[in-house]
mmCIF file of C-alpha atoms in Angstrom:
data_model
loop_
_atom_site.group_PDB
_atom_site.id
_atom_site.type_symbol
_atom_site.label_atom_id
_atom_site.label_comp_id
_atom_site.label_asym_id
_atom_site.label_seq_id
_atom_site.Cartn_x
_atom_site.Cartn_y
_atom_site.Cartn_z
ATOM 1 C CA MET L 1 -18.968 -85.009 43.917
ATOM 2 C CA GLY L 2 -21.946 -84.278 41.662
ATOM 3 C CA LEU L 3 -24.166 -83.127 44.477
ATOM 4 C CA ARG L 4 -21.489 -80.839 45.864
ATOM 5 C CA ALA L 5 -20.872 -79.247 42.424
ATOM 6 C CA TYR L 6 -24.593 -78.781 41.949
ATOM 7 C CA GLY L 7 -24.849 -77.029 45.356
ATOM 8 C CA VAL L 8 -21.924 -74.712 44.577
ATOM 9 C CA ALA L 9 -23.440 -73.845 41.193
ATOM 10 C CA MET L 10 -26.785 -73.007 42.821
ATOM 11 C CA LEU L 11 -25.117 -70.781 45.418
ATOM 12 C CA ALA L 12 -23.095 -69.030 42.724
ATOM 13 C CA ALA L 13 -26.243 -68.446 40.646
ATOM 14 C CA ALA L 14 -28.157 -67.092 43.644
ATOM 15 C CA GLY L 15 -25.244 -64.802 44.505
ATOM 16 C CA ALA L 16 -25.049 -63.545 40.917
ATOM 17 C CA LEU L 17 -28.784 -62.775 40.868
ATOM 18 C CA TRP L 18 -28.511 -60.948 44.182
ATOM 19 C CA VAL L 19 -25.583 -58.819 42.944
ATOM 20 C CA MET L 20 -27.305 -58.024 39.634
ATOM 21 C CA SER L 21 -30.561 -56.962 41.251
ATOM 22 C CA GLY L 22 -28.965 -54.241 43.363
ATOM 23 C CA THR L 23 -31.130 -51.671 45.041
ATOM 24 C CA GLN L 24 -33.759 -49.647 43.282
ATOM 25 C CA ARG L 25 -34.801 -46.170 44.197
ATOM 26 C CA GLU L 26 -38.451 -45.343 44.373
ATOM 27 C CA LYS L 27 -39.761 -42.695 42.064
ATOM 28 C CA PRO L 28 -40.454 -39.393 43.810
ATOM 29 C CA VAL L 29 -44.076 -38.549 44.493
ATOM 30 C CA LEU L 30 -43.655 -35.156 42.839
ATOM 31 C CA ALA L 31 -41.858 -34.360 39.599
ATOM 32 C CA ALA L 32 -38.181 -33.462 39.900
ATOM 33 C CA THR L 33 -38.806 -29.802 39.037
ATOM 34 C CA ALA L 34 -41.734 -29.276 41.401
ATOM 35 C CA PRO L 35 -40.308 -29.913 44.880
ATOM 36 C CA GLU L 36 -38.513 -26.570 45.348
ATOM 37 C CA ALA L 37 -41.562 -24.478 44.513
ATOM 38 C CA ILE L 38 -43.858 -26.787 46.425
ATOM 39 C CA ARG L 39 -41.565 -26.839 49.463
ATOM 40 C CA ALA L 40 -41.733 -23.054 49.591
ATOM 41 C CA LEU L 41 -45.537 -23.147 49.380
ATOM 42 C CA GLU L 42 -45.697 -25.871 52.026
ATOM 43 C CA GLY L 43 -43.533 -23.737 54.288
ATOM 44 C CA GLY L 44 -45.953 -20.854 53.843
ATOM 45 C CA VAL L 45 -48.930 -23.015 54.782
ATOM 46 C CA VAL L 46 -47.129 -24.432 57.820
ATOM 47 C CA SER L 47 -46.120 -20.993 59.077
ATOM 48 C CA HIS L 48 -49.555 -19.437 58.338
ATOM 49 C CA PRO L 49 -52.169 -22.235 58.540
ATOM 50 C CA GLY L 50 -55.067 -19.779 58.398
ATOM 51 C CA ASP L 51 -53.878 -18.029 55.223
ATOM 52 C CA VAL L 52 -56.432 -18.836 52.533
ATOM 53 C CA GLU L 53 -54.265 -17.745 49.600
ATOM 54 C CA ALA L 54 -51.273 -19.810 50.773
ATOM 55 C CA SER L 55 -53.439 -22.912 51.095
ATOM 56 C CA ARG L 56 -55.124 -22.318 47.735
ATOM 57 C CA SER L 57 -51.751 -21.826 46.016
ATOM 58 C CA LEU L 58 -50.373 -25.034 47.516
ATOM 59 C CA ALA L 59 -53.518 -26.962 46.596
ATOM 60 C CA GLN L 60 -53.251 -25.697 43.017
ATOM 61 C CA ALA L 61 -49.543 -26.597 42.896
ATOM 62 C CA TYR L 62 -50.376 -30.130 43.996
ATOM 63 C CA LEU L 63 -52.969 -30.348 41.221
ATOM 64 C CA ASP L 64 -50.457 -29.029 38.688
ATOM 65 C CA ALA L 65 -48.049 -31.754 39.859
ATOM 66 C CA ARG L 66 -50.830 -34.320 39.258
ATOM 67 C CA GLN L 67 -51.268 -35.132 42.931
ATOM 68 C CA PRO L 68 -54.984 -34.622 43.605
ATOM 69 C CA GLY L 69 -54.798 -36.778 46.712
ATOM 70 C CA LEU L 70 -52.425 -34.308 48.344
ATOM 71 C CA THR L 71 -54.843 -31.490 47.542
ATOM 72 C CA VAL L 72 -57.754 -33.409 49.062
ATOM 73 C CA VAL L 73 -55.793 -34.135 52.244
ATOM 74 C CA LEU L 74 -54.617 -30.523 52.477
ATOM 75 C CA VAL L 75 -58.113 -29.066 52.172
ATOM 76 C CA GLU L 76 -59.806 -31.627 54.401
ATOM 77 C CA GLY L 77 -57.209 -31.012 57.109
ATOM 78 C CA ALA L 78 -57.246 -27.221 56.811
ATOM 79 C CA ALA L 79 -58.748 -24.803 59.303
ATOM 80 C CA PRO L 80 -62.495 -24.218 58.870
ATOM 81 C CA GLY L 81 -61.901 -20.670 57.607
ATOM 82 C CA VAL L 82 -59.636 -21.973 54.854
ATOM 83 C CA ARG L 83 -61.766 -25.001 54.036
ATOM 84 C CA GLY L 84 -64.890 -22.827 53.670
ATOM 85 C CA ASP L 85 -63.347 -20.311 51.255
ATOM 86 C CA VAL L 86 -64.954 -20.477 47.806
ATOM 87 C CA ARG L 87 -61.631 -20.403 45.955
ATOM 88 C CA VAL L 88 -60.306 -23.294 48.027
ATOM 89 C CA GLN L 89 -63.576 -25.199 47.520
ATOM 90 C CA HIS L 90 -63.267 -24.710 43.762
ATOM 91 C CA VAL L 91 -59.744 -26.182 43.731
ATOM 92 C CA TYR L 92 -60.907 -28.939 46.083
ATOM 93 C CA ALA L 93 -63.701 -29.871 43.673
ATOM 94 C CA ARG L 94 -61.186 -30.156 40.839
ATOM 95 C CA ALA L 95 -59.025 -32.432 43.005
ATOM 96 C CA LEU L 96 -62.041 -34.619 43.740
ATOM 97 C CA VAL L 97 -62.762 -34.907 40.016
ATOM 98 C CA ASP L 98 -59.150 -35.907 39.355
ATOM 99 C CA ALA L 99 -59.358 -38.418 42.222
ATOM 100 C CA GLY L 100 -62.467 -40.027 40.706
ATOM 101 C CA ARG L 101 -64.968 -38.718 43.264
ATOM 102 C CA ASN L 102 -67.466 -36.904 41.042
ATOM 103 C CA GLU L 103 -70.401 -36.944 43.458
ATOM 104 C CA GLU L 104 -68.398 -35.201 46.167
ATOM 105 C CA ALA L 105 -66.981 -32.787 43.576
ATOM 106 C CA LEU L 106 -70.510 -31.897 42.484
ATOM 107 C CA ALA L 107 -71.475 -31.120 46.085
ATOM 108 C CA ALA L 108 -68.379 -28.921 46.523
ATOM 109 C CA GLU L 109 -69.054 -26.995 43.308
ATOM 110 C CA ARG L 110 -72.689 -26.513 44.278
ATOM 111 C CA ARG L 111 -71.482 -24.916 47.519
ATOM 112 C CA VAL L 112 -69.326 -22.523 45.459
ATOM 113 C CA VAL L 113 -72.205 -21.623 43.142
ATOM 114 C CA GLY L 114 -74.546 -21.170 46.105
ATOM 115 C CA ALA L 115 -72.099 -18.891 47.898
ATOM 116 C CA CYS L 116 -71.414 -16.793 44.789
ATOM 117 C CA ALA L 117 -75.063 -16.650 43.621
ATOM 118 C CA PRO L 118 -75.635 -13.144 45.053
ATOM 119 C CA LEU L 119 -73.310 -11.836 42.317
ATOM 120 C CA VAL L 120 -76.027 -12.521 39.756
ATOM 121 C CA GLU L 121 -78.384 -10.056 41.456
ATOM 122 C CA GLY L 122 -75.598 -7.564 42.103
ATOM 123 C CA ALA L 123 -75.619 -8.201 45.847
ATOM 124 C CA PRO L 124 -72.435 -8.552 47.861
ATOM 125 C CA ALA L 125 -70.927 -12.039 47.835
ATOM 126 C CA PRO L 126 -68.275 -13.665 50.013
ATOM 127 C CA GLN L 127 -64.661 -12.692 49.517
ATOM 128 C CA GLY L 128 -63.157 -14.511 46.551
ATOM 129 C CA CYS L 129 -66.353 -14.683 44.530
ATOM 130 C CA ASP L 130 -66.064 -13.084 41.134
ATOM 131 C CA ALA L 131 -67.672 -13.556 37.741
ATOM 132 C CA VAL L 132 -64.917 -15.860 36.474
ATOM 133 C CA LEU L 133 -65.133 -18.177 39.480
ATOM 134 C CA LEU L 134 -68.926 -18.255 39.282
ATOM 135 C CA ALA L 135 -68.901 -19.032 35.551
ATOM 136 C CA SER L 136 -66.287 -21.768 35.980
ATOM 137 C CA ALA L 137 -68.117 -23.345 38.909
ATOM 138 C CA THR L 138 -71.465 -23.169 37.098
ATOM 139 C CA ARG L 139 -70.038 -24.892 34.023
ATOM 140 C CA ARG L 140 -68.388 -27.559 36.156
ATOM 141 C CA VAL L 141 -71.670 -28.163 38.030
ATOM 142 C CA GLN L 142 -73.424 -28.780 34.714
ATOM 143 C CA ILE L 143 -70.794 -31.265 33.562
ATOM 144 C CA LEU L 144 -70.573 -33.024 36.921
ATOM 145 C CA HIS L 145 -74.363 -33.250 37.118
ATOM 146 C CA GLU L 146 -74.394 -35.044 33.767
ATOM 147 C CA LEU L 147 -71.568 -37.368 34.845
ATOM 148 C CA VAL L 148 -73.306 -38.266 38.101
ATOM 149 C CA SER L 149 -76.668 -38.745 36.381
ATOM 150 C CA LEU L 150 -74.994 -41.215 34.003
ATOM 151 C CA GLY L 151 -73.478 -43.028 36.987
ATOM 152 C CA VAL L 152 -69.890 -42.059 36.193
ATOM 153 C CA GLU L 153 -67.890 -41.626 39.373
ATOM 154 C CA ASP L 154 -64.448 -41.724 37.727
ATOM 155 C CA ALA L 155 -64.273 -39.917 34.378
ATOM 156 C CA VAL L 156 -60.892 -41.424 33.483
ATOM 157 C CA ALA L 157 -62.166 -44.965 33.925
ATOM 158 C CA HIS L 158 -65.185 -44.321 31.672
ATOM 159 C CA PRO L 159 -64.058 -42.065 28.802
ATOM 160 C CA GLU L 160 -67.011 -42.774 26.501
ATOM 161 C CA ALA L 161 -69.600 -41.930 29.126
ATOM 162 C CA SER L 162 -67.552 -38.883 30.136
ATOM 163 C CA LEU L 163 -67.546 -37.589 26.585
ATOM 164 C CA LEU L 164 -71.293 -38.104 26.353
ATOM 165 C CA ALA L 165 -71.825 -36.244 29.642
ATOM 166 C CA TYR L 166 -69.604 -33.390 28.479
ATOM 167 C CA GLN L 167 -71.469 -33.105 25.195
ATOM 168 C CA ASN L 168 -74.833 -33.153 26.984
ATOM 169 C CA ALA L 169 -73.715 -30.441 29.399
ATOM 170 C CA THR L 170 -72.206 -28.148 26.778
ATOM 171 C CA ARG L 171 -74.841 -28.530 24.091
ATOM 172 C CA GLU L 172 -76.128 -25.223 22.778
ATOM 173 C CA ALA L 173 -79.194 -24.353 20.772
ATOM 174 C CA ARG L 174 -79.174 -21.243 18.624
ATOM 175 C CA VAL L 175 -82.151 -19.522 17.133
ATOM 176 C CA VAL L 176 -81.839 -17.329 14.087
ATOM 177 C CA VAL L 177 -84.570 -14.755 13.623
ATOM 178 C CA GLN L 178 -85.003 -13.393 10.106
#
């Protein structure tokens, strides 16, 4: 009788654990408030795959939802006309930084600065280039250059080195003439 009672007790315990565990739902990839807005943007990109502004808006929305991987996939899979736009490249570089791919982000930002460089001389630049984009891309190139030169590929994983790179890139010297 002892062995039979022990077997019944084990089955009852296993059944109780199974009932208590229940099913668990996975967390959504995007925050609960983001899907409606993002679904609308995704619909716009699907219906107009060559629309640069629709793709840039969706890429930025993915970044705002802390999903840089979705931004990277979106841009890398976009049409060449969308992928080559300077505004899309700028958002793409930010996604690469957030994804821990600083070297690739530096290359993307250098493409943006190179494309918008004619603005400095007052020459016509590609559509989307403006002074704000150029200034932002130039500053990001400086910071990313410092990060890469220090060997930091993922800024989140190396906060001390990232701070040092940021300080090196943003250091200013002022001269006072009397």
